[in-house]
PDB file of C-alpha atoms in Angstrom:
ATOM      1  CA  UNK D1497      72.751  79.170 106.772  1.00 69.00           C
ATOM      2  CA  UNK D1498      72.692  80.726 103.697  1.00 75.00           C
ATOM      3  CA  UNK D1499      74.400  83.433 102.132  1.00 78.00           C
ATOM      4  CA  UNK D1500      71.082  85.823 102.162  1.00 84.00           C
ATOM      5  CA  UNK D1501      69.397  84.226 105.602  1.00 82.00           C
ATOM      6  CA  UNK D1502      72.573  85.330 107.263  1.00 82.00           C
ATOM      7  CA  UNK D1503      72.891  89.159 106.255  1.00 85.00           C
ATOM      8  CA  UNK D1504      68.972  89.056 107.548  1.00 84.00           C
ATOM      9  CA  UNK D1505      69.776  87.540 111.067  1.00 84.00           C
ATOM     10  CA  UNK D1506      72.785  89.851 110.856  1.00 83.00           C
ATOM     11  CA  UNK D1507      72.662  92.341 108.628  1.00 87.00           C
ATOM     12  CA  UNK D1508      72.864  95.187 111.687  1.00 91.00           C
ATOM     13  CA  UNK D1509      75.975  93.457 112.992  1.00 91.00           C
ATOM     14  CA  UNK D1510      77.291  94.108 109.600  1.00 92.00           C
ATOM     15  CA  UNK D1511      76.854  97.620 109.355  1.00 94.00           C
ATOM     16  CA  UNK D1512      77.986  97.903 112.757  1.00 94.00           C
ATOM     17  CA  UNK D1513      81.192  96.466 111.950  1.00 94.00           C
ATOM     18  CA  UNK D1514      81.398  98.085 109.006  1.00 94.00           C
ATOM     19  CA  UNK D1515      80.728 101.537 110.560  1.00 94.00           C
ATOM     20  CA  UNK D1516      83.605 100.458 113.268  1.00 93.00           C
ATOM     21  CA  UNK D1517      85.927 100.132 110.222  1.00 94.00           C
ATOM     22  CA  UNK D1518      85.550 103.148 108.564  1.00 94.00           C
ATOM     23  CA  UNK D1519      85.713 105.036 111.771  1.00 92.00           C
ATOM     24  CA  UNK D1520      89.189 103.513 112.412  1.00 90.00           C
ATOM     25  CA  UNK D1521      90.172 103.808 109.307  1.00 93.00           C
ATOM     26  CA  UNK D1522      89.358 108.077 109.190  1.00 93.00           C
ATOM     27  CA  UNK D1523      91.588 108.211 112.677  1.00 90.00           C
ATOM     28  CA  UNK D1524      94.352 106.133 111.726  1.00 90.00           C
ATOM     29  CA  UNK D1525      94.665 107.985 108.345  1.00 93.00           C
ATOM     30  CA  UNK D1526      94.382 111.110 109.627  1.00 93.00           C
ATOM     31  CA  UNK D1527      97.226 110.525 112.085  1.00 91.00           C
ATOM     32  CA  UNK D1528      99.339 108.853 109.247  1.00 91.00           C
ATOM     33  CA  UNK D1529      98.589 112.203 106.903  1.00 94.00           C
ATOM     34  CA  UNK D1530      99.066 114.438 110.076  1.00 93.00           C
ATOM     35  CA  UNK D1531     102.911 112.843 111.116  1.00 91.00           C
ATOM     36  CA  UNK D1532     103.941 111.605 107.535  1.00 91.00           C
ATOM     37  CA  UNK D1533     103.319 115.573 106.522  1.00 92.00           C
ATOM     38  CA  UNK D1534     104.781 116.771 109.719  1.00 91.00           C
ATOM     39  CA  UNK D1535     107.849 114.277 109.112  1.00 89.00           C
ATOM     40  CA  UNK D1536     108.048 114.743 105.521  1.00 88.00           C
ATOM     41  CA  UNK D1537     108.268 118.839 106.119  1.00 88.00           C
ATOM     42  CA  UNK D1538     111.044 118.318 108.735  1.00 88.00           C
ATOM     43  CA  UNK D1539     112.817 116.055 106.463  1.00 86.00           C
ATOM     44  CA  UNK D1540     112.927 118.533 103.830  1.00 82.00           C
ATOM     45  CA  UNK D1541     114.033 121.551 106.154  1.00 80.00           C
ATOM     46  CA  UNK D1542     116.337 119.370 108.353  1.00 82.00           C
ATOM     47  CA  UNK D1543     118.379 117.870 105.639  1.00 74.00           C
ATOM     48  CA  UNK D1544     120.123 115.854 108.765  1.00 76.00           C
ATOM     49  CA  UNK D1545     117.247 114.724 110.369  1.00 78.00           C
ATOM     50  CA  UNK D1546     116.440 112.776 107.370  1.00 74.00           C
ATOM     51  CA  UNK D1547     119.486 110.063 108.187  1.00 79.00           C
ATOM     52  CA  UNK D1548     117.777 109.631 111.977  1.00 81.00           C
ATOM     53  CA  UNK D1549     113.586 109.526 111.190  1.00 82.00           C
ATOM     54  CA  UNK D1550     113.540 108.006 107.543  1.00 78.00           C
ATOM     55  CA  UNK D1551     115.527 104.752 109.146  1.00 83.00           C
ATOM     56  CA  UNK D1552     113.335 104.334 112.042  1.00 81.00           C
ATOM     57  CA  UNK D1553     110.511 104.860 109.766  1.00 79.00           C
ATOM     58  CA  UNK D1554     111.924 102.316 107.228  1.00 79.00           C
ATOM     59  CA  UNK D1555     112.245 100.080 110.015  1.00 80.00           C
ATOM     60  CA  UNK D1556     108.631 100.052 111.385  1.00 76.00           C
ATOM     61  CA  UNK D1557     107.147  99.964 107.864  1.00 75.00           C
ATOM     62  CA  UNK D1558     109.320  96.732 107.341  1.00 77.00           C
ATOM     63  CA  UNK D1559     108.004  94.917 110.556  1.00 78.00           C
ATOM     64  CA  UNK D1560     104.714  92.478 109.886  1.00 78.00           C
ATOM     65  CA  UNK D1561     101.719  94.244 111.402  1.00 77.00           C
ATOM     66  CA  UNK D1562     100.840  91.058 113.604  1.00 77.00           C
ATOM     67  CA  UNK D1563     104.011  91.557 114.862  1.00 79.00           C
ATOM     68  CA  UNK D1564     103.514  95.274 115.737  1.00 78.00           C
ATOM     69  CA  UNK D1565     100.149  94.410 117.291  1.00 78.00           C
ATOM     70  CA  UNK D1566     101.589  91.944 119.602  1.00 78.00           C
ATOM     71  CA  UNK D1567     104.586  94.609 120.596  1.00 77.00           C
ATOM     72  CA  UNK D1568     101.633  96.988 121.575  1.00 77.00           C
ATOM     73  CA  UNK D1569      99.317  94.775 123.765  1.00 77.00           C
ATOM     74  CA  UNK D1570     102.103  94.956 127.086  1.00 79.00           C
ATOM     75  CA  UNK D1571     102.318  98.618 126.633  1.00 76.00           C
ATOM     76  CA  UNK D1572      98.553  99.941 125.347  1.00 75.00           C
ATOM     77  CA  UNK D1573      96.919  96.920 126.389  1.00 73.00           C
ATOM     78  CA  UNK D1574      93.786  95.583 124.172  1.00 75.00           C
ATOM     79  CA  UNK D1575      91.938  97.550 122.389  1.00 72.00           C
ATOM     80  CA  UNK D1576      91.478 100.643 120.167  1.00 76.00           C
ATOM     81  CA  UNK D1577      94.718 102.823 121.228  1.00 74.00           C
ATOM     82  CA  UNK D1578      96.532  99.259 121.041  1.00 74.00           C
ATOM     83  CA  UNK D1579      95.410  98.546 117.605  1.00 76.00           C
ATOM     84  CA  UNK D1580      95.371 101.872 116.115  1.00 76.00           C
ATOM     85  CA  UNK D1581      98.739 103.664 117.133  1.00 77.00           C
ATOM     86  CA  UNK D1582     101.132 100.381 115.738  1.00 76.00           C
ATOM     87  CA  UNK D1583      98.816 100.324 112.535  1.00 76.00           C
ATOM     88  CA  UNK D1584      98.675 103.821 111.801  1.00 77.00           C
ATOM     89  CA  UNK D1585     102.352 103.786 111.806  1.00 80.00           C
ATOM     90  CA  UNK D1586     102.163 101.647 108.661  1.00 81.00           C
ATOM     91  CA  UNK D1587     100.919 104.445 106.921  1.00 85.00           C
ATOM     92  CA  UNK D1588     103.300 107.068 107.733  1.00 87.00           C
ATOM     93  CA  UNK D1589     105.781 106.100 104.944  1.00 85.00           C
ATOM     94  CA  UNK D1590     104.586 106.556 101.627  1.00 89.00           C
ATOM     95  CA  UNK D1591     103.196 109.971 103.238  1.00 92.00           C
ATOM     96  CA  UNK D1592     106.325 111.214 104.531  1.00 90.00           C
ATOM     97  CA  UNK D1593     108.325 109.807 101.321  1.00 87.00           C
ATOM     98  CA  UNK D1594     105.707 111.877  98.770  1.00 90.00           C
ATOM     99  CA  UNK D1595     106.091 114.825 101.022  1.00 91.00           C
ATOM    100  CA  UNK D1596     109.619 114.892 100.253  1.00 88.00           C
ATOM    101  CA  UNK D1597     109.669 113.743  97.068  1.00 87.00           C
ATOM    102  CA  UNK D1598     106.874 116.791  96.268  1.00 88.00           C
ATOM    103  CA  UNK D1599     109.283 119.490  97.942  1.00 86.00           C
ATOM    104  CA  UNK D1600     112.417 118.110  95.694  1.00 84.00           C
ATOM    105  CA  UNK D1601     110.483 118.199  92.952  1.00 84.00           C
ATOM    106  CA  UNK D1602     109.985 121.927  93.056  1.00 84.00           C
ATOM    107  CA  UNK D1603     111.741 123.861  90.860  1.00 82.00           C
ATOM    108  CA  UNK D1604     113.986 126.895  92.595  1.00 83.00           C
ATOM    109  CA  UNK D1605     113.327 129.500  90.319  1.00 86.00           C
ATOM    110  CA  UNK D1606     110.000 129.426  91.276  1.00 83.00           C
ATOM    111  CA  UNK D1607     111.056 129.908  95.069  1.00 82.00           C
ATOM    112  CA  UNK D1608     113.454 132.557  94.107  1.00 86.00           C
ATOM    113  CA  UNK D1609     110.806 134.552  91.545  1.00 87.00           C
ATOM    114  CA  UNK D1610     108.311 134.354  95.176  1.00 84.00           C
ATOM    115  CA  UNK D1611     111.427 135.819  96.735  1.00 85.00           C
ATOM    116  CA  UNK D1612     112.066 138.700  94.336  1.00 85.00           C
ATOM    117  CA  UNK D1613     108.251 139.395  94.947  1.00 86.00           C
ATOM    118  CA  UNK D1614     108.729 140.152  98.375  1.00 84.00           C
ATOM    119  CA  UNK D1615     106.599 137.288  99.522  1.00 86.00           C
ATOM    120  CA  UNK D1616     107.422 136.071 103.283  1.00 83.00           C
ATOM    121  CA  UNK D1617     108.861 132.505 104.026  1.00 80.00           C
ATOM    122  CA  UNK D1618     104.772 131.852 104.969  1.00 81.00           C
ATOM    123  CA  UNK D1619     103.138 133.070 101.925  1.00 83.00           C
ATOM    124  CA  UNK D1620     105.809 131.146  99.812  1.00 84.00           C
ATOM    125  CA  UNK D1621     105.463 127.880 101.790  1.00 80.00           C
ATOM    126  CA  UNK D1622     101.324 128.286 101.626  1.00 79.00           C
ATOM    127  CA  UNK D1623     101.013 130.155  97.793  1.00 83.00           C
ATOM    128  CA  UNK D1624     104.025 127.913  95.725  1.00 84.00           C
ATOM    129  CA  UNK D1625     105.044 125.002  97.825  1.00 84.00           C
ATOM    130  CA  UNK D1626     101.793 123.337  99.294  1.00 83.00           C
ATOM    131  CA  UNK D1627      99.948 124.331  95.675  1.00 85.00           C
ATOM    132  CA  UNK D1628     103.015 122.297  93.934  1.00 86.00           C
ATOM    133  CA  UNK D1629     103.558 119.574  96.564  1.00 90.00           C
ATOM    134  CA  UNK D1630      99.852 118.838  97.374  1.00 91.00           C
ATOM    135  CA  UNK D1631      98.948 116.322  94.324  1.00 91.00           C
ATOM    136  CA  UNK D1632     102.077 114.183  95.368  1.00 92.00           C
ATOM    137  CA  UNK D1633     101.089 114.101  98.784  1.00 94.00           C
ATOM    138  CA  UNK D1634      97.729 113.300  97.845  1.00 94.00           C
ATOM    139  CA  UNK D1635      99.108 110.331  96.115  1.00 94.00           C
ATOM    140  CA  UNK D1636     101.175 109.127  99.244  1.00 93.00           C
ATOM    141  CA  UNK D1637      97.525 109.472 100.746  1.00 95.00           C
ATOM    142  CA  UNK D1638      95.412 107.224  98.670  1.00 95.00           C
ATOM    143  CA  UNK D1639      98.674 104.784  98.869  1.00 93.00           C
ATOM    144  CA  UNK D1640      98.377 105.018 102.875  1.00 93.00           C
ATOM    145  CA  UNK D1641      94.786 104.851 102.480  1.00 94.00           C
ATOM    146  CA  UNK D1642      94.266 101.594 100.381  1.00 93.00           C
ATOM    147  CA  UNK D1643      96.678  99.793 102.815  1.00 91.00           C
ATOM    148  CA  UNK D1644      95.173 100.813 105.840  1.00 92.00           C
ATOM    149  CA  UNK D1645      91.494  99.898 104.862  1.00 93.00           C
ATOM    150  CA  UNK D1646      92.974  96.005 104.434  1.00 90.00           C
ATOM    151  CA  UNK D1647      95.401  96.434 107.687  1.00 88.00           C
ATOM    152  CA  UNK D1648      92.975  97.170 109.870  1.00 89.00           C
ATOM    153  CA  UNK D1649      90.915  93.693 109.399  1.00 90.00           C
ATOM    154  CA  UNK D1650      94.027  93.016 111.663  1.00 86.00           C
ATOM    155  CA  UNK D1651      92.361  94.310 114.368  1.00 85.00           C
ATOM    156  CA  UNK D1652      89.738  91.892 115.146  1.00 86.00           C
ATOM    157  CA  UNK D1653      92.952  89.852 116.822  1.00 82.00           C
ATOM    158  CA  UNK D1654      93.185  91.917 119.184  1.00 80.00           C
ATOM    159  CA  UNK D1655      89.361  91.872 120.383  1.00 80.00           C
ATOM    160  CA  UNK D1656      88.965  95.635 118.205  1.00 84.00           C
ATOM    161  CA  UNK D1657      85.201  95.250 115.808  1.00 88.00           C
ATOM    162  CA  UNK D1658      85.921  95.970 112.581  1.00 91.00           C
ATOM    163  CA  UNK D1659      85.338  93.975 109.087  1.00 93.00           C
ATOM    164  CA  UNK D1660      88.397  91.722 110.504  1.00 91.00           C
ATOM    165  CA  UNK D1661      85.852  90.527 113.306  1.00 93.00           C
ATOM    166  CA  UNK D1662      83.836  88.821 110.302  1.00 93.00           C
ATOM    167  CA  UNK D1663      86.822  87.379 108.545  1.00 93.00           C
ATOM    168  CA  UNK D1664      88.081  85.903 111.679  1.00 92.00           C
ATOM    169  CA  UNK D1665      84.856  84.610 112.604  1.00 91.00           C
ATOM    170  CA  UNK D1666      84.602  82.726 108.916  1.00 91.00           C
ATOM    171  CA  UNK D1667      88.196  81.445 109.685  1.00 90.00           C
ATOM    172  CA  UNK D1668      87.206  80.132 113.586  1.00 89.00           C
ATOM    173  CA  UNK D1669      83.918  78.855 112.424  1.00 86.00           C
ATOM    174  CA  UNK D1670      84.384  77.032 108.811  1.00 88.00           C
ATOM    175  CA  UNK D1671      82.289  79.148 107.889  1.00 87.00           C
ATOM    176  CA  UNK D1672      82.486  80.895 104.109  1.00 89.00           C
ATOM    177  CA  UNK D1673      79.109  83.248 104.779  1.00 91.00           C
ATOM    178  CA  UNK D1674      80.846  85.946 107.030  1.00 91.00           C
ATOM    179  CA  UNK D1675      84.120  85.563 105.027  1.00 92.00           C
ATOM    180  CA  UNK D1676      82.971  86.621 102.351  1.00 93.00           C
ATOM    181  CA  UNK D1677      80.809  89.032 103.741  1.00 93.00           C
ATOM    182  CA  UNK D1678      83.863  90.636 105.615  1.00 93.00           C
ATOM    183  CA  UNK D1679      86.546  90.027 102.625  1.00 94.00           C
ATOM    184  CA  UNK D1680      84.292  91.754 100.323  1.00 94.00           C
ATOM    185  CA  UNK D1681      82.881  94.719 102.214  1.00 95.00           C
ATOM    186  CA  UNK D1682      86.942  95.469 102.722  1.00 95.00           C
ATOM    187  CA  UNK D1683      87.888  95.372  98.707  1.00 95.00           C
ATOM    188  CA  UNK D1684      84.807  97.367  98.080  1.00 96.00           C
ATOM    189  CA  UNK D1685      85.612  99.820 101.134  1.00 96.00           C
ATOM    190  CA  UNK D1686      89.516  99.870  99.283  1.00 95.00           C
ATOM    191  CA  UNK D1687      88.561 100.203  95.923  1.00 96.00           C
ATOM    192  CA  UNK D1688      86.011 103.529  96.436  1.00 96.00           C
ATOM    193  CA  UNK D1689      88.598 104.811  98.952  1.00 95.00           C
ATOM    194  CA  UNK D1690      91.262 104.886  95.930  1.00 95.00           C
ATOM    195  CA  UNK D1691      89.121 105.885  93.285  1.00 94.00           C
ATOM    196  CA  UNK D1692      87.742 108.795  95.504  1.00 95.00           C
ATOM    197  CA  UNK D1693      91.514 110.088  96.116  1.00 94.00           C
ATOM    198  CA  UNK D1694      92.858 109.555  92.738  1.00 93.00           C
ATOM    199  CA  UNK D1695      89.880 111.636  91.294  1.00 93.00           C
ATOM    200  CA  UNK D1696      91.261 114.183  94.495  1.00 91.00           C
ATOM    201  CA  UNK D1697      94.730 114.067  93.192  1.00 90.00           C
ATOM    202  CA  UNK D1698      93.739 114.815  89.592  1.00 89.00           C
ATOM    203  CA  UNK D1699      91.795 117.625  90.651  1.00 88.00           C
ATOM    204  CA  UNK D1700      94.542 118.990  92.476  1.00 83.00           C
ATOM    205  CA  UNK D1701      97.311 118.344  89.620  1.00 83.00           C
ATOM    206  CA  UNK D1702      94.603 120.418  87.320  1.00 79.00           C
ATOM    207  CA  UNK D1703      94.544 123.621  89.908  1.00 69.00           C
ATOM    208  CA  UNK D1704      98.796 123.277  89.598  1.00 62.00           C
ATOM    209  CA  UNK D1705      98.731 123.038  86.001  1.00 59.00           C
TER     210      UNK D1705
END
């Protein structure tokens, strides 16, 4: 079959699949943003907490993701909450380490000037801090981002539709068509992902600047 017969027989499975991917994808990142923020703000508070999460952390982001899938079948069984919750995890990192980073990076005179303004711990964390930290986060984002869109073909292993079910199915089959099809729509799907948040992060270093 060729290349143009088979997105006609299947061109709705495609968008299907693709559709399945990108809705994923938005969970799994927003969990990753949502924890490696969360993580990242602890860190910086907690100086001490940083020598018990970042390790852990550290460790999960080392481990393969085949091997995290397979660790999550006994205990979320097959399917969405088994594929997501190890994959998202993969994310977390680069998150919670630009979260950090973008607190360090502030300088203290600008916390102590808020101070001597009479602003309140909240107005400083939401009016100087998340202003200053945001475009570095941002950045840990489209890093978490990118990676996720090409992790999550992983899922197809584990009987989860996504653009992985078409890449496996090129693999089982010989067959280059849905391979292609699958490899491609995921590089595309990567590429306008990272161009959309670096244009995000410029827009937010502008607004510090």
């Amino acid at each position: 079959m060729s290349f143009t017969e088979y997105v006609e027989v299947f061109g709705d499975n495609i968008l299907y699949l693709l559709e399945q991917h990108v809705i994923l994808f938005a969970i799994a990142l927003a969990a990753a943003i949502v924890i490696g923020v969360a993580l990242g703000t602890l860190v910086h508070r907690f100086k001490g907490l940083g020598t018990l999460i970042v390790p852990v952390v550290n460790v999960l982001q080392a481990c393969p993701e085949i091997v995290l899938l397979a660790l999550s079948i006994p205990l979320l069984g097959i399917g969405i909450s088994g594929a997501l919750i190890p994959l998202f995890v993969k994310g977390v990192l680069p998150i919670l380490r630009n979260t950090t980073s973008g607190f360090a990076s502030i300088d203290p005179r600008m916390l102590e000037a808020a101070r001597g303004m009479g602003m309140s711990p909240a107005q400083i964390l939401l009016r100087v801090e998340v202003p200053a930290v945001l475009p570095i986060v941002i950045a840990g984002v489209r890093i978490s981002a990118v990676m996720l869109v090409s992790v999550l073909t992983l899922t197809a292993y584990i009987g989860v539709d996504s653009l992985g079910t078409l890449i496996l199915q090129g693999i089982s089959r010989m067959d280059t068509t849905p391979l292609i099809i699958g490899s491609g729509l995921t590089a595309l799907l990567a590429v306008t992902v990272n161009y959309l948040l670096f244009g995000l992060e410029r827009l937010a270093s502008r607004r510090v600047s």
